[in-house]
Each structure stands twice: as structure tokens, then as C-alpha cells.
């Protein structure tokens, strides 16, 4: 099983600032990585797949980068609706998720 | 608009069985693999099972292998999860999710997700 580790567990950022979330795989997953956003009481929403391709309808302020074992999700200018929990997921092997990063308002 | 609607959750005693269903609409169901993903209360996401477009290939997480069975009925645009020998640790919100290819093990990111059905295993 490929273990995905996200950091930090909680990130406090002010609206309008940039947020950088990290995800590390226990072995290479190539570019087979997705990012999801989950708000309280809602299902997860796909943001990024293929490590860097935005899903349909996702604003350009969301960007993904990385390959192999190190990945980053960047939100360039935080809006109020962006405060949520973010998960990474690898699909190079049996799908596995990171434990999540909670992005909270500073 | 793609829609996935889960049903069948509820309170069940340990050791008993439950069958979840997912009704799909808004896309050509038999073109895509489908998956179940669960989330225990206050916890993260765990992939449970995936099934290819024609049921020819199926995968399970180790935590449910031998107890859960995924299936689909393309004529009814429906996905199912038969859960046997339920344990307290199976308590979770179970989401149905669409894959992005016809095979469950390829391009297996999930989009979209249903709203989930809650399974509670308790005596």
C-alpha cells in the first residue's frame, strides 16, 4: 500500500494570501495524483488530477505541481469559500488518500 | 448534469449484512468504472472498492476483502455494495463515485461523488 502523508495538518492563512499544501507519497506515483476539497457536510469535490490538471469548473487560483513522491497544491489568493479540508489521493496503485489538511482562516 | 444518489444505509448490528445502492444519471453509465469510498465520522477518506465498466475487473481494499461485494447493473444505471459480517469499524458515510475511465484501476480519480449514505454498525 502506498502511504500518502499531507502537511501541515492545519494551515492558518488570511483571505487574499497564498496557501501551499504538501503531499508526500511513500513511493513514486508518477503524476497519478489528485486533490479534493471537502467542506463540512458536503461530499469531496475534485480539484486537480494528473498532479496539475484542473478539473472542469475549478478556478485558476488552484494549481497543482509535483511528480514522483512530492506534490503541492497552491491556492494563489484565498477566497472565503476556499476554507475547507483538502485531501490528496494517489491512483498509481490501489487508490489511497492522505489524511487531509484543514485550511482555516487566520 | 451527472448525479449519483446513494441509498440503503442505516443502523445494523455487528455481524449482520446491508446492501447499498447508487443510482446514476446524466452520463453513459456503462462507459465508466465506478467506486465506493467511505469516511468514518470525523475521519479521512478510504477507498473501499472499484468495478470496471463491464464488471470484468473488480478491486477491494484489504479492510473489506472477503466481506464486501461490489456489483453493477448497467441496464438500471445502478451500482451496489453488499456488505456482510459488518464490524463497528465499518461505521462510515459511504460515497458512490464515478471514475474517469472504463477500468477501475486506470485514471481512478473520483468525479463526481454522491452525497453519501450513512452506515452505523452497533449493538
mmCIF file with all atom_site columns, N, CA and C in Angstrom, chain A residues 1 32 34 36 38 41-46 48-50 55-56 87 89-100, chain B residues 35 37 39 43-47 58-62 65 95 100 104-116:
data_model
loop_
_atom_site.group_PDB
_atom_site.id
_atom_site.type_symbol
_atom_site.label_atom_id
_atom_site.label_alt_id
_atom_site.label_comp_id
_atom_site.label_asym_id
_atom_site.label_entity_id
_atom_site.label_seq_id
_atom_site.pdbx_PDB_ins_code
_atom_site.Cartn_x
_atom_site.Cartn_y
_atom_site.Cartn_z
_atom_site.occupancy
_atom_site.B_iso_or_equiv
_atom_site.pdbx_formal_charge
_atom_site.auth_seq_id
_atom_site.auth_comp_id
_atom_site.auth_asym_id
_atom_site.auth_atom_id
_atom_site.pdbx_PDB_model_num
ATOM 1   N N  . UNK A 1 1   ? 0.830   -1.194 0.000   1.00 0.00 ? 1   UNK A N  1
ATOM 2   C CA . UNK A 1 1   ? 0.000   0.000  0.000   1.00 0.00 ? 1   UNK A CA 1
ATOM 3   C C  . UNK A 1 1   ? 0.871   1.252  0.000   1.00 0.00 ? 1   UNK A C  1
ATOM 4   N N  . UNK A 1 32  ? 0.303   10.403 -11.032 1.00 0.00 ? 32  UNK A N  1
ATOM 5   C CA . UNK A 1 32  ? -1.030  9.861  -10.762 1.00 0.00 ? 32  UNK A CA 1
ATOM 6   C C  . UNK A 1 32  ? -1.547  10.325 -9.407  1.00 0.00 ? 32  UNK A C  1
ATOM 7   N N  . UNK A 1 34  ? -4.331  13.145 -7.392  1.00 0.00 ? 34  UNK A N  1
ATOM 8   C CA . UNK A 1 34  ? -5.482  14.038 -7.430  1.00 0.00 ? 34  UNK A CA 1
ATOM 9   C C  . UNK A 1 34  ? -5.593  14.794 -6.114  1.00 0.00 ? 34  UNK A C  1
ATOM 10  N N  . UNK A 1 36  ? -8.591  16.946 -3.706  1.00 0.00 ? 36  UNK A N  1
ATOM 11  C CA . UNK A 1 36  ? -10.013 17.160 -3.464  1.00 0.00 ? 36  UNK A CA 1
ATOM 12  C C  . UNK A 1 36  ? -10.186 18.211 -2.378  1.00 0.00 ? 36  UNK A C  1
ATOM 13  N N  . UNK A 1 38  ? -13.071 19.353 0.527   1.00 0.00 ? 38  UNK A N  1
ATOM 14  C CA . UNK A 1 38  ? -14.291 18.939 1.216   1.00 0.00 ? 38  UNK A CA 1
ATOM 15  C C  . UNK A 1 38  ? -14.682 19.984 2.248   1.00 0.00 ? 38  UNK A C  1
ATOM 16  N N  . UNK A 1 41  ? -20.180 18.809 5.858   1.00 0.00 ? 41  UNK A N  1
ATOM 17  C CA . UNK A 1 41  ? -21.477 18.342 5.415   1.00 0.00 ? 41  UNK A CA 1
ATOM 18  C C  . UNK A 1 41  ? -21.611 18.111 3.928   1.00 0.00 ? 41  UNK A C  1
ATOM 19  N N  . UNK A 1 42  ? -20.506 18.229 3.198   1.00 0.00 ? 42  UNK A N  1
ATOM 20  C CA . UNK A 1 42  ? -20.543 18.050 1.750   1.00 0.00 ? 42  UNK A CA 1
ATOM 21  C C  . UNK A 1 42  ? -19.642 16.900 1.317   1.00 0.00 ? 42  UNK A C  1
ATOM 22  N N  . UNK A 1 43  ? -19.927 16.378 0.140   1.00 0.00 ? 43  UNK A N  1
ATOM 23  C CA . UNK A 1 43  ? -19.050 15.385 -0.457  1.00 0.00 ? 43  UNK A CA 1
ATOM 24  C C  . UNK A 1 43  ? -17.774 16.056 -0.962  1.00 0.00 ? 43  UNK A C  1
ATOM 25  N N  . UNK A 1 44  ? -16.702 15.299 -1.068  1.00 0.00 ? 44  UNK A N  1
ATOM 26  C CA . UNK A 1 44  ? -15.488 15.868 -1.664  1.00 0.00 ? 44  UNK A CA 1
ATOM 27  C C  . UNK A 1 44  ? -15.733 16.307 -3.107  1.00 0.00 ? 44  UNK A C  1
ATOM 28  N N  . UNK A 1 45  ? -14.949 17.311 -3.520  1.00 0.00 ? 45  UNK A N  1
ATOM 29  C CA . UNK A 1 45  ? -15.020 17.816 -4.885  1.00 0.00 ? 45  UNK A CA 1
ATOM 30  C C  . UNK A 1 45  ? -13.637 17.709 -5.508  1.00 0.00 ? 45  UNK A C  1
ATOM 31  N N  . UNK A 1 46  ? -13.571 17.160 -6.705  1.00 0.00 ? 46  UNK A N  1
ATOM 32  C CA . UNK A 1 46  ? -12.293 17.039 -7.407  1.00 0.00 ? 46  UNK A CA 1
ATOM 33  C C  . UNK A 1 46  ? -11.799 18.415 -7.821  1.00 0.00 ? 46  UNK A C  1
ATOM 34  N N  . UNK A 1 48  ? -8.020  18.759 -8.812  1.00 0.00 ? 48  UNK A N  1
ATOM 35  C CA . UNK A 1 48  ? -6.846  18.537 -9.656  1.00 0.00 ? 48  UNK A CA 1
ATOM 36  C C  . UNK A 1 48  ? -6.693  17.041 -9.908  1.00 0.00 ? 48  UNK A C  1
ATOM 37  N N  . UNK A 1 49  ? -6.327  16.660 -11.139 1.00 0.00 ? 49  UNK A N  1
ATOM 38  C CA . UNK A 1 49  ? -5.919  15.291 -11.415 1.00 0.00 ? 49  UNK A CA 1
ATOM 39  C C  . UNK A 1 49  ? -4.664  15.339 -12.287 1.00 0.00 ? 49  UNK A C  1
ATOM 40  N N  . UNK A 1 50  ? -4.008  14.207 -12.410 1.00 0.00 ? 50  UNK A N  1
ATOM 41  C CA . UNK A 1 50  ? -2.749  14.198 -13.158 1.00 0.00 ? 50  UNK A CA 1
ATOM 42  C C  . UNK A 1 50  ? -1.720  15.137 -12.558 1.00 0.00 ? 50  UNK A C  1
ATOM 43  N N  . UNK A 1 55  ? -9.654  20.296 -12.737 1.00 0.00 ? 55  UNK A N  1
ATOM 44  C CA . UNK A 1 55  ? -10.916 19.695 -13.146 1.00 0.00 ? 55  UNK A CA 1
ATOM 45  C C  . UNK A 1 55  ? -11.836 20.772 -13.718 1.00 0.00 ? 55  UNK A C  1
ATOM 46  N N  . UNK A 1 56  ? -12.865 20.334 -14.401 1.00 0.00 ? 56  UNK A N  1
ATOM 47  C CA . UNK A 1 56  ? -13.807 21.254 -15.025 1.00 0.00 ? 56  UNK A CA 1
ATOM 48  C C  . UNK A 1 56  ? -14.428 22.188 -13.983 1.00 0.00 ? 56  UNK A C  1
ATOM 49  N N  . UNK A 1 87  ? -7.691  16.984 0.518   1.00 0.00 ? 87  UNK A N  1
ATOM 50  C CA . UNK A 1 87  ? -7.111  15.643 0.503   1.00 0.00 ? 87  UNK A CA 1
ATOM 51  C C  . UNK A 1 87  ? -6.354  15.409 -0.794  1.00 0.00 ? 87  UNK A C  1
ATOM 52  N N  . UNK A 1 89  ? -4.796  12.211 -3.203  1.00 0.00 ? 89  UNK A N  1
ATOM 53  C CA . UNK A 1 89  ? -5.091  10.798 -3.457  1.00 0.00 ? 89  UNK A CA 1
ATOM 54  C C  . UNK A 1 89  ? -4.212  10.322 -4.596  1.00 0.00 ? 89  UNK A C  1
ATOM 55  N N  . UNK A 1 90  ? -3.557  9.198  -4.395  1.00 0.00 ? 90  UNK A N  1
ATOM 56  C CA . UNK A 1 90  ? -2.775  8.617  -5.486  1.00 0.00 ? 90  UNK A CA 1
ATOM 57  C C  . UNK A 1 90  ? -3.594  7.510  -6.145  1.00 0.00 ? 90  UNK A C  1
ATOM 58  N N  . UNK A 1 91  ? -3.394  7.383  -7.444  1.00 0.00 ? 91  UNK A N  1
ATOM 59  C CA . UNK A 1 91  ? -4.070  6.315  -8.179  1.00 0.00 ? 91  UNK A CA 1
ATOM 60  C C  . UNK A 1 91  ? -3.080  5.567  -9.072  1.00 0.00 ? 91  UNK A C  1
ATOM 61  N N  . UNK A 1 92  ? -1.823  5.567  -8.655  1.00 0.00 ? 92  UNK A N  1
ATOM 62  C CA . UNK A 1 92  ? -0.829  4.780  -9.384  1.00 0.00 ? 92  UNK A CA 1
ATOM 63  C C  . UNK A 1 92  ? -0.985  3.303  -9.077  1.00 0.00 ? 92  UNK A C  1
ATOM 64  N N  . UNK A 1 93  ? -1.515  3.057  -7.899  1.00 0.00 ? 93  UNK A N  1
ATOM 65  C CA . UNK A 1 93  ? -1.763  1.711  -7.391  1.00 0.00 ? 93  UNK A CA 1
ATOM 66  C C  . UNK A 1 93  ? -3.172  1.727  -6.809  1.00 0.00 ? 93  UNK A C  1
ATOM 67  N N  . UNK A 1 94  ? -3.498  0.745  -5.957  1.00 0.00 ? 94  UNK A N  1
ATOM 68  C CA . UNK A 1 94  ? -4.796  0.812  -5.281  1.00 0.00 ? 94  UNK A CA 1
ATOM 69  C C  . UNK A 1 94  ? -4.931  2.211  -4.695  1.00 0.00 ? 94  UNK A C  1
ATOM 70  N N  . UNK A 1 95  ? -6.057  2.849  -4.956  1.00 0.00 ? 95  UNK A N  1
ATOM 71  C CA . UNK A 1 95  ? -6.178  4.252  -4.515  1.00 0.00 ? 95  UNK A CA 1
ATOM 72  C C  . UNK A 1 95  ? -6.010  4.420  -3.007  1.00 0.00 ? 95  UNK A C  1
ATOM 73  N N  . UNK A 1 96  ? -5.229  5.403  -2.635  1.00 0.00 ? 96  UNK A N  1
ATOM 74  C CA . UNK A 1 96  ? -5.098  5.744  -1.223  1.00 0.00 ? 96  UNK A CA 1
ATOM 75  C C  . UNK A 1 96  ? -5.085  7.259  -1.081  1.00 0.00 ? 96  UNK A C  1
ATOM 76  N N  . UNK A 1 97  ? -5.588  7.729  0.068   1.00 0.00 ? 97  UNK A N  1
ATOM 77  C CA . UNK A 1 97  ? -5.715  9.148  0.351   1.00 0.00 ? 97  UNK A CA 1
ATOM 78  C C  . UNK A 1 97  ? -4.742  9.560  1.446   1.00 0.00 ? 97  UNK A C  1
ATOM 79  N N  . UNK A 1 98  ? -4.386  10.837 1.427   1.00 0.00 ? 98  UNK A N  1
ATOM 80  C CA . UNK A 1 98  ? -3.727  11.426 2.574   1.00 0.00 ? 98  UNK A CA 1
ATOM 81  C C  . UNK A 1 98  ? -4.757  11.674 3.667   1.00 0.00 ? 98  UNK A C  1
ATOM 82  N N  . UNK A 1 99  ? -4.261  12.077 4.838   1.00 0.00 ? 99  UNK A N  1
ATOM 83  C CA . UNK A 1 99  ? -5.130  12.246 5.999   1.00 0.00 ? 99  UNK A CA 1
ATOM 84  C C  . UNK A 1 99  ? -5.835  13.596 6.006   1.00 0.00 ? 99  UNK A C  1
ATOM 85  N N  . UNK A 1 100 ? -5.458  14.462 5.073   1.00 0.00 ? 100 UNK A N  1
ATOM 86  C CA . UNK A 1 100 ? -6.124  15.756 4.960   1.00 0.00 ? 100 UNK A CA 1
ATOM 87  C C  . UNK A 1 100 ? -5.372  16.904 5.595   1.00 0.00 ? 100 UNK A C  1
ATOM 88  N N  . UNK B 2 35  ? -16.916 3.440  -8.193  1.00 0.00 ? 35  UNK B N  1
ATOM 89  C CA . UNK B 2 35  ? -16.215 3.158  -6.943  1.00 0.00 ? 35  UNK B CA 1
ATOM 90  C C  . UNK B 2 35  ? -17.082 3.451  -5.731  1.00 0.00 ? 35  UNK B C  1
ATOM 91  N N  . UNK B 2 37  ? -16.285 4.817  -1.807  1.00 0.00 ? 37  UNK B N  1
ATOM 92  C CA . UNK B 2 37  ? -15.306 5.420  -0.909  1.00 0.00 ? 37  UNK B CA 1
ATOM 93  C C  . UNK B 2 37  ? -16.036 5.723  0.395   1.00 0.00 ? 37  UNK B C  1
ATOM 94  N N  . UNK B 2 39  ? -16.026 7.282  4.617   1.00 0.00 ? 39  UNK B N  1
ATOM 95  C CA . UNK B 2 39  ? -15.446 8.254  5.541   1.00 0.00 ? 39  UNK B CA 1
ATOM 96  C C  . UNK B 2 39  ? -16.052 8.029  6.913   1.00 0.00 ? 39  UNK B C  1
ATOM 97  N N  . UNK B 2 43  ? -13.295 11.532 10.328  1.00 0.00 ? 43  UNK B N  1
ATOM 98  C CA . UNK B 2 43  ? -12.031 10.991 9.821   1.00 0.00 ? 43  UNK B CA 1
ATOM 99  C C  . UNK B 2 43  ? -11.844 11.287 8.337   1.00 0.00 ? 43  UNK B C  1
ATOM 100 N N  . UNK B 2 44  ? -10.779 10.719 7.773   1.00 0.00 ? 44  UNK B N  1
ATOM 101 C CA . UNK B 2 44  ? -10.453 10.936 6.373   1.00 0.00 ? 44  UNK B CA 1
ATOM 102 C C  . UNK B 2 44  ? -11.155 9.959  5.450   1.00 0.00 ? 44  UNK B C  1
ATOM 103 N N  . UNK B 2 45  ? -10.704 9.954  4.210   1.00 0.00 ? 45  UNK B N  1
ATOM 104 C CA . UNK B 2 45  ? -11.331 9.167  3.152   1.00 0.00 ? 45  UNK B CA 1
ATOM 105 C C  . UNK B 2 45  ? -10.608 7.846  2.952   1.00 0.00 ? 45  UNK B C  1
ATOM 106 N N  . UNK B 2 46  ? -11.376 6.804  2.676   1.00 0.00 ? 46  UNK B N  1
ATOM 107 C CA . UNK B 2 46  ? -10.813 5.478  2.435   1.00 0.00 ? 46  UNK B CA 1
ATOM 108 C C  . UNK B 2 46  ? -11.513 4.857  1.228   1.00 0.00 ? 46  UNK B C  1
ATOM 109 N N  . UNK B 2 47  ? -10.739 4.534  0.199   1.00 0.00 ? 47  UNK B N  1
ATOM 110 C CA . UNK B 2 47  ? -11.290 3.808  -0.942  1.00 0.00 ? 47  UNK B CA 1
ATOM 111 C C  . UNK B 2 47  ? -11.677 2.412  -0.487  1.00 0.00 ? 47  UNK B C  1
ATOM 112 N N  . UNK B 2 58  ? -12.539 -6.157 -10.776 1.00 0.00 ? 58  UNK B N  1
ATOM 113 C CA . UNK B 2 58  ? -13.017 -5.612 -9.501  1.00 0.00 ? 58  UNK B CA 1
ATOM 114 C C  . UNK B 2 58  ? -11.852 -5.546 -8.528  1.00 0.00 ? 58  UNK B C  1
ATOM 115 N N  . UNK B 2 59  ? -11.854 -4.522 -7.696  1.00 0.00 ? 59  UNK B N  1
ATOM 116 C CA . UNK B 2 59  ? -10.825 -4.405 -6.674  1.00 0.00 ? 59  UNK B CA 1
ATOM 117 C C  . UNK B 2 59  ? -11.429 -4.035 -5.333  1.00 0.00 ? 59  UNK B C  1
ATOM 118 N N  . UNK B 2 60  ? -10.755 -4.467 -4.267  1.00 0.00 ? 60  UNK B N  1
ATOM 119 C CA . UNK B 2 60  ? -11.217 -4.183 -2.905  1.00 0.00 ? 60  UNK B CA 1
ATOM 120 C C  . UNK B 2 60  ? -10.050 -3.746 -2.037  1.00 0.00 ? 60  UNK B C  1
ATOM 121 N N  . UNK B 2 61  ? -10.355 -2.892 -1.081  1.00 0.00 ? 61  UNK B N  1
ATOM 122 C CA . UNK B 2 61  ? -9.384  -2.601 -0.044  1.00 0.00 ? 61  UNK B CA 1
ATOM 123 C C  . UNK B 2 61  ? -9.215  -3.837 0.830   1.00 0.00 ? 61  UNK B C  1
ATOM 124 N N  . UNK B 2 62  ? -8.024  -4.003 1.376   1.00 0.00 ? 62  UNK B N  1
ATOM 125 C CA . UNK B 2 62  ? -7.771  -5.165 2.236   1.00 0.00 ? 62  UNK B CA 1
ATOM 126 C C  . UNK B 2 62  ? -8.739  -5.210 3.414   1.00 0.00 ? 62  UNK B C  1
ATOM 127 N N  . UNK B 2 65  ? -11.968 -6.887 2.010   1.00 0.00 ? 65  UNK B N  1
ATOM 128 C CA . UNK B 2 65  ? -11.866 -8.043 1.119   1.00 0.00 ? 65  UNK B CA 1
ATOM 129 C C  . UNK B 2 65  ? -12.420 -9.290 1.803   1.00 0.00 ? 65  UNK B C  1
ATOM 130 N N  . UNK B 2 95  ? -19.727 6.800  0.133   1.00 0.00 ? 95  UNK B N  1
ATOM 131 C CA . UNK B 2 95  ? -19.936 7.569  -1.083  1.00 0.00 ? 95  UNK B CA 1
ATOM 132 C C  . UNK B 2 95  ? -19.794 6.678  -2.309  1.00 0.00 ? 95  UNK B C  1
ATOM 133 N N  . UNK B 2 100 ? -12.783 7.898  -14.027 1.00 0.00 ? 100 UNK B N  1
ATOM 134 C CA . UNK B 2 100 ? -12.626 8.651  -15.270 1.00 0.00 ? 100 UNK B CA 1
ATOM 135 C C  . UNK B 2 100 ? -12.250 7.773  -16.459 1.00 0.00 ? 100 UNK B C  1
ATOM 136 N N  . UNK B 2 104 ? -11.374 0.211  -13.443 1.00 0.00 ? 104 UNK B N  1
ATOM 137 C CA . UNK B 2 104 ? -11.322 0.787  -12.094 1.00 0.00 ? 104 UNK B CA 1
ATOM 138 C C  . UNK B 2 104 ? -9.892  1.103  -11.675 1.00 0.00 ? 104 UNK B C  1
ATOM 139 N N  . UNK B 2 105 ? -8.902  0.447  -12.275 1.00 0.00 ? 105 UNK B N  1
ATOM 140 C CA . UNK B 2 105 ? -7.517  0.623  -11.861 1.00 0.00 ? 105 UNK B CA 1
ATOM 141 C C  . UNK B 2 105 ? -6.765  1.623  -12.729 1.00 0.00 ? 105 UNK B C  1
ATOM 142 N N  . UNK B 2 106 ? -7.424  2.264  -13.670 1.00 0.00 ? 106 UNK B N  1
ATOM 143 C CA . UNK B 2 106 ? -6.801  3.280  -14.512 1.00 0.00 ? 106 UNK B CA 1
ATOM 144 C C  . UNK B 2 106 ? -7.516  4.612  -14.314 1.00 0.00 ? 106 UNK B C  1
ATOM 145 N N  . UNK B 2 107 ? -6.706  5.679  -14.237 1.00 0.00 ? 107 UNK B N  1
ATOM 146 C CA . UNK B 2 107 ? -7.283  7.021  -14.093 1.00 0.00 ? 107 UNK B CA 1
ATOM 147 C C  . UNK B 2 107 ? -8.360  7.030  -13.014 1.00 0.00 ? 107 UNK B C  1
ATOM 148 N N  . UNK B 2 108 ? -8.019  6.376  -11.904 1.00 0.00 ? 108 UNK B N  1
ATOM 149 C CA . UNK B 2 108 ? -9.031  6.213  -10.856 1.00 0.00 ? 108 UNK B CA 1
ATOM 150 C C  . UNK B 2 108 ? -9.017  7.372  -9.886  1.00 0.00 ? 108 UNK B C  1
ATOM 151 N N  . UNK B 2 109 ? -9.259  8.569  -10.429 1.00 0.00 ? 109 UNK B N  1
ATOM 152 C CA . UNK B 2 109 ? -9.662  9.675  -9.571  1.00 0.00 ? 109 UNK B CA 1
ATOM 153 C C  . UNK B 2 109 ? -11.183 9.693  -9.595  1.00 0.00 ? 109 UNK B C  1
ATOM 154 N N  . UNK B 2 110 ? -11.785 10.432 -8.685  1.00 0.00 ? 110 UNK B N  1
ATOM 155 C CA . UNK B 2 110 ? -13.211 10.299 -8.454  1.00 0.00 ? 110 UNK B CA 1
ATOM 156 C C  . UNK B 2 110 ? -13.932 11.626 -8.698  1.00 0.00 ? 110 UNK B C  1
ATOM 157 N N  . UNK B 2 111 ? -14.840 11.593 -9.662  1.00 0.00 ? 111 UNK B N  1
ATOM 158 C CA . UNK B 2 111 ? -15.557 12.803 -10.010 1.00 0.00 ? 111 UNK B CA 1
ATOM 159 C C  . UNK B 2 111 ? -16.763 12.486 -10.870 1.00 0.00 ? 111 UNK B C  1
ATOM 160 N N  . UNK B 2 112 ? -17.991 12.795 -10.378 1.00 0.00 ? 112 UNK B N  1
ATOM 161 C CA . UNK B 2 112 ? -18.258 13.399 -9.086  1.00 0.00 ? 112 UNK B CA 1
ATOM 162 C C  . UNK B 2 112 ? -18.492 12.331 -8.008  1.00 0.00 ? 112 UNK B C  1
ATOM 163 N N  . UNK B 2 113 ? -18.928 12.819 -6.861  1.00 0.00 ? 113 UNK B N  1
ATOM 164 C CA . UNK B 2 113 ? -19.296 11.967 -5.730  1.00 0.00 ? 113 UNK B CA 1
ATOM 165 C C  . UNK B 2 113 ? -20.775 12.178 -5.433  1.00 0.00 ? 113 UNK B C  1
ATOM 166 N N  . UNK B 2 114 ? -21.416 11.131 -4.912  1.00 0.00 ? 114 UNK B N  1
ATOM 167 C CA . UNK B 2 114 ? -22.755 11.318 -4.393  1.00 0.00 ? 114 UNK B CA 1
ATOM 168 C C  . UNK B 2 114 ? -22.685 12.004 -3.035  1.00 0.00 ? 114 UNK B C  1
ATOM 169 N N  . UNK B 2 115 ? -23.821 12.161 -2.399  1.00 0.00 ? 115 UNK B N  1
ATOM 170 C CA . UNK B 2 115 ? -23.864 12.796 -1.072  1.00 0.00 ? 115 UNK B CA 1
ATOM 171 C C  . UNK B 2 115 ? -23.643 11.803 0.060   1.00 0.00 ? 115 UNK B C  1
ATOM 172 N N  . UNK B 2 116 ? -23.641 10.538 -0.270  1.00 0.00 ? 116 UNK B N  1
ATOM 173 C CA . UNK B 2 116 ? -23.308 9.529  0.730   1.00 0.00 ? 116 UNK B CA 1
ATOM 174 C C  . UNK B 2 116 ? -24.520 8.962  1.461   1.00 0.00 ? 116 UNK B C  1
#
